[in-house]
């Protein structure tokens, strides 16, 4: 991982590639847990300037793979797949219960229109991928918004518990389970189909089905992440 990488010239591509390569380096243990990760190190590792390097470090901090210590900067964080899969399971229980209670408490109408708009956005992003590179950043933001909106009408304890799980490395909804710069579009379509089914269940006041679909959706995301990690470590 010490060899600098040749990256295309567009700023977005430089950032995306730097994120992908820094993520892989952290998962492979290039930086031991607790080790300082400096901008200059990321620049040398990925062959980018300081601005893309800073963007990559910020992104990996949001994914939980880097810690930030005041006046000391970023530090590598230990990553254990078992912890992440457990975090997905916890999110599945909490967010699944939220889906059920939204229906049972007559609150689903507060979120369904906004969720339908996000499903439409997901459809658009998938269609656009037929003629251009998939917009991973836009998809990640859409996914984060989807899961955030579901919890908004609930007691704040739901967001607190789910938030704890989301802080585990790679368990945040901004993380694409297939974390490559250009993920498998079939996996994206599968996640999109999950979203559509969840929204339809909420719209049809199917409390138990909505809960089960959300739990299955997040379980599948954890499994995709595990397979992606296995492939990364074997590569």
PDB file of C-alpha atoms in Angstrom:
ATOM      1  CA  UNK A   1       0.000   0.000   0.000  1.00  0.00           C
ATOM      2  CA  UNK A   2       3.011   2.332  -0.065  1.00  0.00           C
ATOM      3  CA  UNK A   3       2.978   2.898  -3.813  1.00  0.00           C
ATOM      4  CA  UNK A   4       1.360   6.133  -4.979  1.00  0.00           C
ATOM      5  CA  UNK A   5      -1.670   5.699  -7.203  1.00  0.00           C
ATOM      6  CA  UNK A   6      -2.373   7.218 -10.602  1.00  0.00           C
ATOM      7  CA  UNK A   7      -5.722   9.000 -10.414  1.00  0.00           C
ATOM      8  CA  UNK A   8      -7.849  10.722 -13.050  1.00  0.00           C
ATOM      9  CA  UNK A   9      -7.743  14.496 -13.067  1.00  0.00           C
ATOM     10  CA  UNK A  10     -11.307  15.437 -12.076  1.00  0.00           C
ATOM     11  CA  UNK A  11     -11.600  16.614  -8.446  1.00  0.00           C
ATOM     12  CA  UNK A  12     -14.521  14.310  -7.619  1.00  0.00           C
ATOM     13  CA  UNK A  13     -12.628  11.304  -8.976  1.00  0.00           C
ATOM     14  CA  UNK A  14      -9.522  12.210  -7.002  1.00  0.00           C
ATOM     15  CA  UNK A  15     -11.534  12.428  -3.786  1.00  0.00           C
ATOM     16  CA  UNK A  16     -13.485   9.210  -4.427  1.00  0.00           C
ATOM     17  CA  UNK A  17     -10.348   7.265  -5.263  1.00  0.00           C
ATOM     18  CA  UNK A  18      -8.508   8.662  -2.246  1.00  0.00           C
ATOM     19  CA  UNK A  19     -11.409   7.598  -0.024  1.00  0.00           C
ATOM     20  CA  UNK A  20     -11.405   4.100  -1.489  1.00  0.00           C
ATOM     21  CA  UNK A  21      -7.639   3.628  -1.159  1.00  0.00           C
ATOM     22  CA  UNK A  22      -7.405   5.096   2.339  1.00  0.00           C
ATOM     23  CA  UNK A  23     -10.309   2.912   3.454  1.00  0.00           C
ATOM     24  CA  UNK A  24      -8.599  -0.185   2.097  1.00  0.00           C
ATOM     25  CA  UNK A  25      -5.326   0.793   3.781  1.00  0.00           C
ATOM     26  CA  UNK A  26      -7.055   1.194   7.145  1.00  0.00           C
ATOM     27  CA  UNK A  27      -8.888  -2.110   6.835  1.00  0.00           C
ATOM     28  CA  UNK A  28      -5.680  -3.904   5.880  1.00  0.00           C
ATOM     29  CA  UNK A  29      -3.855  -2.492   8.897  1.00  0.00           C
ATOM     30  CA  UNK A  30      -1.499  -0.209   6.980  1.00  0.00           C
ATOM     31  CA  UNK A  31      -1.958   2.168   9.929  1.00  0.00           C
ATOM     32  CA  UNK A  32      -1.989   0.266  13.258  1.00  0.00           C
ATOM     33  CA  UNK A  33      -4.861   1.097  15.657  1.00  0.00           C
ATOM     34  CA  UNK A  34      -4.081   4.364  17.410  1.00  0.00           C
ATOM     35  CA  UNK A  35      -1.436   5.389  14.873  1.00  0.00           C
ATOM     36  CA  UNK A  36      -1.428   8.970  13.630  1.00  0.00           C
ATOM     37  CA  UNK A  37      -2.783   9.451  10.096  1.00  0.00           C
ATOM     38  CA  UNK A  38      -1.449  12.711   8.689  1.00  0.00           C
ATOM     39  CA  UNK A  39      -2.395  14.557   5.518  1.00  0.00           C
ATOM     40  CA  UNK A  40       1.101  14.077   4.171  1.00  0.00           C
ATOM     41  CA  UNK A  41       0.783  10.317   4.687  1.00  0.00           C
ATOM     42  CA  UNK A  42      -2.494  10.191   2.776  1.00  0.00           C
ATOM     43  CA  UNK A  43      -1.066  12.351  -0.014  1.00  0.00           C
ATOM     44  CA  UNK A  44       1.844   9.949  -0.460  1.00  0.00           C
ATOM     45  CA  UNK A  45      -0.349   6.859  -0.166  1.00  0.00           C
ATOM     46  CA  UNK A  46      -2.930   7.953  -2.717  1.00  0.00           C
ATOM     47  CA  UNK A  47      -0.953  10.295  -4.962  1.00  0.00           C
ATOM     48  CA  UNK A  48      -3.227  13.281  -4.336  1.00  0.00           C
ATOM     49  CA  UNK A  49      -2.880  16.841  -3.106  1.00  0.00           C
ATOM     50  CA  UNK A  50      -3.798  17.989   0.388  1.00  0.00           C
ATOM     51  CA  UNK A  51      -7.398  18.960  -0.426  1.00  0.00           C
ATOM     52  CA  UNK A  52      -8.511  15.481  -1.624  1.00  0.00           C
ATOM     53  CA  UNK A  53      -6.520  13.969   1.240  1.00  0.00           C
ATOM     54  CA  UNK A  54      -8.415  16.074   3.791  1.00  0.00           C
ATOM     55  CA  UNK A  55     -11.725  15.127   2.170  1.00  0.00           C
ATOM     56  CA  UNK A  56     -10.826  11.441   2.341  1.00  0.00           C
ATOM     57  CA  UNK A  57      -9.851  11.677   6.002  1.00  0.00           C
ATOM     58  CA  UNK A  58     -13.103  13.462   6.847  1.00  0.00           C
ATOM     59  CA  UNK A  59     -15.095  10.778   5.016  1.00  0.00           C
ATOM     60  CA  UNK A  60     -13.332   7.934   6.820  1.00  0.00           C
ATOM     61  CA  UNK A  61     -13.886   9.725  10.130  1.00  0.00           C
ATOM     62  CA  UNK A  62     -17.622   9.785   9.383  1.00  0.00           C
ATOM     63  CA  UNK A  63     -17.458   6.038   8.646  1.00  0.00           C
ATOM     64  CA  UNK A  64     -15.820   5.407  12.008  1.00  0.00           C
ATOM     65  CA  UNK A  65     -12.464   4.202  10.698  1.00  0.00           C
ATOM     66  CA  UNK A  66     -10.627   7.293  11.938  1.00  0.00           C
ATOM     67  CA  UNK A  67     -10.852   8.984  15.327  1.00  0.00           C
ATOM     68  CA  UNK A  68     -10.157  12.687  15.714  1.00  0.00           C
ATOM     69  CA  UNK A  69      -8.213  13.888  18.740  1.00  0.00           C
ATOM     70  CA  UNK A  70      -8.141  17.635  19.407  1.00  0.00           C
ATOM     71  CA  UNK A  71      -4.719  19.190  18.738  1.00  0.00           C
ATOM     72  CA  UNK A  72      -3.387  15.790  17.656  1.00  0.00           C
ATOM     73  CA  UNK A  73      -5.348  15.051  14.499  1.00  0.00           C
ATOM     74  CA  UNK A  74      -6.633  11.785  13.108  1.00  0.00           C
ATOM     75  CA  UNK A  75      -5.844   8.340  14.514  1.00  0.00           C
ATOM     76  CA  UNK A  76      -6.516   4.926  13.006  1.00  0.00           C
ATOM     77  CA  UNK A  77      -9.327   3.057  14.721  1.00  0.00           C
ATOM     78  CA  UNK A  78      -9.526  -0.698  15.222  1.00  0.00           C
ATOM     79  CA  UNK A  79     -12.022  -2.343  12.874  1.00  0.00           C
ATOM     80  CA  UNK A  80     -13.677  -5.648  13.755  1.00  0.00           C
ATOM     81  CA  UNK A  81     -16.288  -7.063  11.411  1.00  0.00           C
ATOM     82  CA  UNK A  82     -18.159  -8.793  14.251  1.00  0.00           C
ATOM     83  CA  UNK A  83     -18.766  -5.426  15.921  1.00  0.00           C
ATOM     84  CA  UNK A  84     -20.088  -3.950  12.696  1.00  0.00           C
ATOM     85  CA  UNK A  85     -22.428  -6.857  12.018  1.00  0.00           C
ATOM     86  CA  UNK A  86     -23.768  -6.581  15.567  1.00  0.00           C
ATOM     87  CA  UNK A  87     -24.285  -2.861  15.003  1.00  0.00           C
ATOM     88  CA  UNK A  88     -26.314  -3.601  11.880  1.00  0.00           C
ATOM     89  CA  UNK A  89     -28.390  -6.088  13.889  1.00  0.00           C
ATOM     90  CA  UNK A  90     -29.031  -3.444  16.563  1.00  0.00           C
ATOM     91  CA  UNK A  91     -30.032  -0.929  13.921  1.00  0.00           C
ATOM     92  CA  UNK A  92     -32.350  -3.538  12.422  1.00  0.00           C
ATOM     93  CA  UNK A  93     -34.126  -4.064  15.741  1.00  0.00           C
ATOM     94  CA  UNK A  94     -34.437  -0.350  16.523  1.00  0.00           C
ATOM     95  CA  UNK A  95     -35.370   0.858  13.047  1.00  0.00           C
ATOM     96  CA  UNK A  96     -37.615  -2.144  12.460  1.00  0.00           C
ATOM     97  CA  UNK A  97     -39.492  -1.390  15.682  1.00  0.00           C
ATOM     98  CA  UNK A  98     -39.762   2.233  14.594  1.00  0.00           C
ATOM     99  CA  UNK A  99     -41.387   1.123  11.335  1.00  0.00           C
ATOM    100  CA  UNK A 100     -43.936  -0.973  13.214  1.00  0.00           C
ATOM    101  CA  UNK A 101     -44.766   1.774  15.695  1.00  0.00           C
ATOM    102  CA  UNK A 102     -45.118   4.371  12.953  1.00  0.00           C
ATOM    103  CA  UNK A 103     -48.031   2.329  11.663  1.00  0.00           C
ATOM    104  CA  UNK A 104     -49.485   1.295  15.026  1.00  0.00           C
ATOM    105  CA  UNK A 105     -49.413   4.868  16.342  1.00  0.00           C
ATOM    106  CA  UNK A 106     -50.837   6.384  13.171  1.00  0.00           C
ATOM    107  CA  UNK A 107     -47.645   8.287  12.351  1.00  0.00           C
ATOM    108  CA  UNK A 108     -46.705   6.701   9.029  1.00  0.00           C
ATOM    109  CA  UNK A 109     -48.364   9.499   7.040  1.00  0.00           C
ATOM    110  CA  UNK A 110     -45.774  11.902   8.469  1.00  0.00           C
ATOM    111  CA  UNK A 111     -42.909  10.135   6.717  1.00  0.00           C
ATOM    112  CA  UNK A 112     -44.332   8.269   3.705  1.00  0.00           C
ATOM    113  CA  UNK A 113     -44.396  11.209   1.214  1.00  0.00           C
ATOM    114  CA  UNK A 114     -40.784  12.132   1.993  1.00  0.00           C
ATOM    115  CA  UNK A 115     -39.676   8.511   1.786  1.00  0.00           C
ATOM    116  CA  UNK A 116     -41.449   8.120  -1.553  1.00  0.00           C
ATOM    117  CA  UNK A 117     -39.528  11.142  -2.841  1.00  0.00           C
ATOM    118  CA  UNK A 118     -36.262   9.502  -1.768  1.00  0.00           C
ATOM    119  CA  UNK A 119     -37.234   6.262  -3.509  1.00  0.00           C
ATOM    120  CA  UNK A 120     -37.863   8.298  -6.665  1.00  0.00           C
ATOM    121  CA  UNK A 121     -34.426   9.880  -6.262  1.00  0.00           C
ATOM    122  CA  UNK A 122     -32.874   6.424  -5.907  1.00  0.00           C
ATOM    123  CA  UNK A 123     -34.576   5.339  -9.129  1.00  0.00           C
ATOM    124  CA  UNK A 124     -33.133   8.386 -10.881  1.00  0.00           C
ATOM    125  CA  UNK A 125     -29.603   7.695  -9.638  1.00  0.00           C
ATOM    126  CA  UNK A 126     -29.829   4.113 -10.902  1.00  0.00           C
ATOM    127  CA  UNK A 127     -31.117   5.263 -14.307  1.00  0.00           C
ATOM    128  CA  UNK A 128     -28.316   7.812 -14.576  1.00  0.00           C
ATOM    129  CA  UNK A 129     -25.781   5.042 -13.947  1.00  0.00           C
ATOM    130  CA  UNK A 130     -26.684   3.572 -17.338  1.00  0.00           C
ATOM    131  CA  UNK A 131     -24.875   6.431 -19.073  1.00  0.00           C
ATOM    132  CA  UNK A 132     -22.458   7.801 -16.455  1.00  0.00           C
ATOM    133  CA  UNK A 133     -20.535   6.623 -13.378  1.00  0.00           C
ATOM    134  CA  UNK A 134     -22.788   5.878 -10.433  1.00  0.00           C
ATOM    135  CA  UNK A 135     -23.087   8.841  -8.055  1.00  0.00           C
ATOM    136  CA  UNK A 136     -22.045   7.094  -4.847  1.00  0.00           C
ATOM    137  CA  UNK A 137     -22.029  10.306  -2.807  1.00  0.00           C
ATOM    138  CA  UNK A 138     -25.611  11.175  -3.773  1.00  0.00           C
ATOM    139  CA  UNK A 139     -26.750   7.618  -3.064  1.00  0.00           C
ATOM    140  CA  UNK A 140     -25.082   7.619   0.360  1.00  0.00           C
ATOM    141  CA  UNK A 141     -26.772  10.899   1.278  1.00  0.00           C
ATOM    142  CA  UNK A 142     -30.140   9.616   0.057  1.00  0.00           C
ATOM    143  CA  UNK A 143     -29.724   6.467   2.141  1.00  0.00           C
ATOM    144  CA  UNK A 144     -28.773   8.465   5.233  1.00  0.00           C
ATOM    145  CA  UNK A 145     -31.828  10.689   4.775  1.00  0.00           C
ATOM    146  CA  UNK A 146     -34.086   7.637   4.342  1.00  0.00           C
ATOM    147  CA  UNK A 147     -33.060   6.080   7.639  1.00  0.00           C
ATOM    148  CA  UNK A 148     -33.041   9.449   9.444  1.00  0.00           C
ATOM    149  CA  UNK A 149     -36.580  10.353   8.386  1.00  0.00           C
ATOM    150  CA  UNK A 150     -37.941   7.054   9.699  1.00  0.00           C
ATOM    151  CA  UNK A 151     -36.827   7.933  13.221  1.00  0.00           C
ATOM    152  CA  UNK A 152     -37.894  11.579  13.299  1.00  0.00           C
ATOM    153  CA  UNK A 153     -41.449  11.043  14.654  1.00  0.00           C
ATOM    154  CA  UNK A 154     -40.254   8.594  17.297  1.00  0.00           C
ATOM    155  CA  UNK A 155     -39.156   9.136  20.890  1.00  0.00           C
ATOM    156  CA  UNK A 156     -35.570  10.526  20.867  1.00  0.00           C
ATOM    157  CA  UNK A 157     -34.356   7.335  22.543  1.00  0.00           C
ATOM    158  CA  UNK A 158     -34.726   5.565  19.194  1.00  0.00           C
ATOM    159  CA  UNK A 159     -32.231   7.896  17.544  1.00  0.00           C
ATOM    160  CA  UNK A 160     -29.921   7.709  20.563  1.00  0.00           C
ATOM    161  CA  UNK A 161     -29.748   3.904  20.499  1.00  0.00           C
ATOM    162  CA  UNK A 162     -29.502   3.712  16.721  1.00  0.00           C
ATOM    163  CA  UNK A 163     -26.935   6.521  16.801  1.00  0.00           C
ATOM    164  CA  UNK A 164     -24.681   4.510  19.094  1.00  0.00           C
ATOM    165  CA  UNK A 165     -24.774   1.626  16.608  1.00  0.00           C
ATOM    166  CA  UNK A 166     -24.198   3.991  13.678  1.00  0.00           C
ATOM    167  CA  UNK A 167     -20.940   5.168  15.262  1.00  0.00           C
ATOM    168  CA  UNK A 168     -19.456   1.672  14.968  1.00  0.00           C
ATOM    169  CA  UNK A 169     -17.082   1.587  11.959  1.00  0.00           C
ATOM    170  CA  UNK A 170     -18.957   1.063   8.690  1.00  0.00           C
ATOM    171  CA  UNK A 171     -22.390   0.831  10.315  1.00  0.00           C
ATOM    172  CA  UNK A 172     -23.493   4.366   9.430  1.00  0.00           C
ATOM    173  CA  UNK A 173     -26.170   4.769   6.722  1.00  0.00           C
ATOM    174  CA  UNK A 174     -23.786   7.072   4.835  1.00  0.00           C
ATOM    175  CA  UNK A 175     -21.605   4.010   4.269  1.00  0.00           C
ATOM    176  CA  UNK A 176     -22.321   2.051   1.103  1.00  0.00           C
ATOM    177  CA  UNK A 177     -22.073  -1.628   2.016  1.00  0.00           C
ATOM    178  CA  UNK A 178     -20.206  -2.260  -1.241  1.00  0.00           C
ATOM    179  CA  UNK A 179     -17.724   0.546  -0.568  1.00  0.00           C
ATOM    180  CA  UNK A 180     -15.911   0.610  -3.917  1.00  0.00           C
ATOM    181  CA  UNK A 181     -15.999   3.912  -5.812  1.00  0.00           C
ATOM    182  CA  UNK A 182     -18.220   2.137  -8.358  1.00  0.00           C
ATOM    183  CA  UNK A 183     -20.231  -0.471  -6.421  1.00  0.00           C
ATOM    184  CA  UNK A 184     -22.064  -3.424  -7.951  1.00  0.00           C
ATOM    185  CA  UNK A 185     -25.180  -1.848  -9.446  1.00  0.00           C
ATOM    186  CA  UNK A 186     -27.163  -5.036  -8.800  1.00  0.00           C
ATOM    187  CA  UNK A 187     -26.519  -4.613  -5.067  1.00  0.00           C
ATOM    188  CA  UNK A 188     -27.655  -1.007  -5.298  1.00  0.00           C
ATOM    189  CA  UNK A 189     -30.825  -2.113  -7.085  1.00  0.00           C
ATOM    190  CA  UNK A 190     -31.468  -4.696  -4.369  1.00  0.00           C
ATOM    191  CA  UNK A 191     -31.167  -2.051  -1.626  1.00  0.00           C
ATOM    192  CA  UNK A 192     -33.428   0.243  -3.638  1.00  0.00           C
ATOM    193  CA  UNK A 193     -36.009  -2.524  -3.907  1.00  0.00           C
ATOM    194  CA  UNK A 194     -35.822  -2.952  -0.119  1.00  0.00           C
ATOM    195  CA  UNK A 195     -36.531   0.756   0.346  1.00  0.00           C
ATOM    196  CA  UNK A 196     -39.506   0.578  -1.998  1.00  0.00           C
ATOM    197  CA  UNK A 197     -41.002  -2.414  -0.149  1.00  0.00           C
ATOM    198  CA  UNK A 198     -40.549  -0.723   3.231  1.00  0.00           C
ATOM    199  CA  UNK A 199     -42.279   2.451   2.048  1.00  0.00           C
ATOM    200  CA  UNK A 200     -45.120   0.482   0.470  1.00  0.00           C
ATOM    201  CA  UNK A 201     -45.637  -1.448   3.713  1.00  0.00           C
ATOM    202  CA  UNK A 202     -45.784   1.807   5.670  1.00  0.00           C
ATOM    203  CA  UNK A 203     -48.178   3.348   3.146  1.00  0.00           C
ATOM    204  CA  UNK A 204     -50.432   0.287   3.383  1.00  0.00           C
ATOM    205  CA  UNK A 205     -50.327   0.286   7.210  1.00  0.00           C
ATOM    206  CA  UNK A 206     -48.668  -3.140   7.318  1.00  0.00           C
ATOM    207  CA  UNK A 207     -46.905  -2.805  10.660  1.00  0.00           C
ATOM    208  CA  UNK A 208     -45.399  -6.273  11.014  1.00  0.00           C
ATOM    209  CA  UNK A 209     -44.302  -6.440   7.379  1.00  0.00           C
ATOM    210  CA  UNK A 210     -42.618  -3.027   7.577  1.00  0.00           C
ATOM    211  CA  UNK A 211     -40.713  -4.138  10.675  1.00  0.00           C
ATOM    212  CA  UNK A 212     -39.589  -7.413   9.104  1.00  0.00           C
ATOM    213  CA  UNK A 213     -38.530  -5.728   5.872  1.00  0.00           C
ATOM    214  CA  UNK A 214     -36.370  -3.191   7.700  1.00  0.00           C
ATOM    215  CA  UNK A 215     -34.667  -5.852   9.796  1.00  0.00           C
ATOM    216  CA  UNK A 216     -33.971  -7.937   6.698  1.00  0.00           C
ATOM    217  CA  UNK A 217     -32.727  -4.880   4.812  1.00  0.00           C
ATOM    218  CA  UNK A 218     -30.124  -4.045   7.448  1.00  0.00           C
ATOM    219  CA  UNK A 219     -29.121  -7.687   7.917  1.00  0.00           C
ATOM    220  CA  UNK A 220     -28.470  -7.922   4.173  1.00  0.00           C
ATOM    221  CA  UNK A 221     -26.409  -4.718   4.282  1.00  0.00           C
ATOM    222  CA  UNK A 222     -24.202  -6.247   6.973  1.00  0.00           C
ATOM    223  CA  UNK A 223     -23.734  -9.396   4.887  1.00  0.00           C
ATOM    224  CA  UNK A 224     -22.779  -7.409   1.787  1.00  0.00           C
ATOM    225  CA  UNK A 225     -20.270  -5.481   3.876  1.00  0.00           C
ATOM    226  CA  UNK A 226     -18.774  -8.718   5.198  1.00  0.00           C
ATOM    227  CA  UNK A 227     -18.382 -10.140   1.684  1.00  0.00           C
ATOM    228  CA  UNK A 228     -16.829  -6.908   0.457  1.00  0.00           C
ATOM    229  CA  UNK A 229     -14.344  -6.978   3.328  1.00  0.00           C
ATOM    230  CA  UNK A 230     -13.483 -10.620   2.616  1.00  0.00           C
ATOM    231  CA  UNK A 231     -12.821  -9.745  -1.022  1.00  0.00           C
ATOM    232  CA  UNK A 232     -10.707  -6.752  -0.002  1.00  0.00           C
ATOM    233  CA  UNK A 233      -8.577  -8.774   2.387  1.00  0.00           C
ATOM    234  CA  UNK A 234      -8.124 -11.551  -0.186  1.00  0.00           C
ATOM    235  CA  UNK A 235      -7.139  -9.124  -2.926  1.00  0.00           C
TER     236      UNK A 235
END
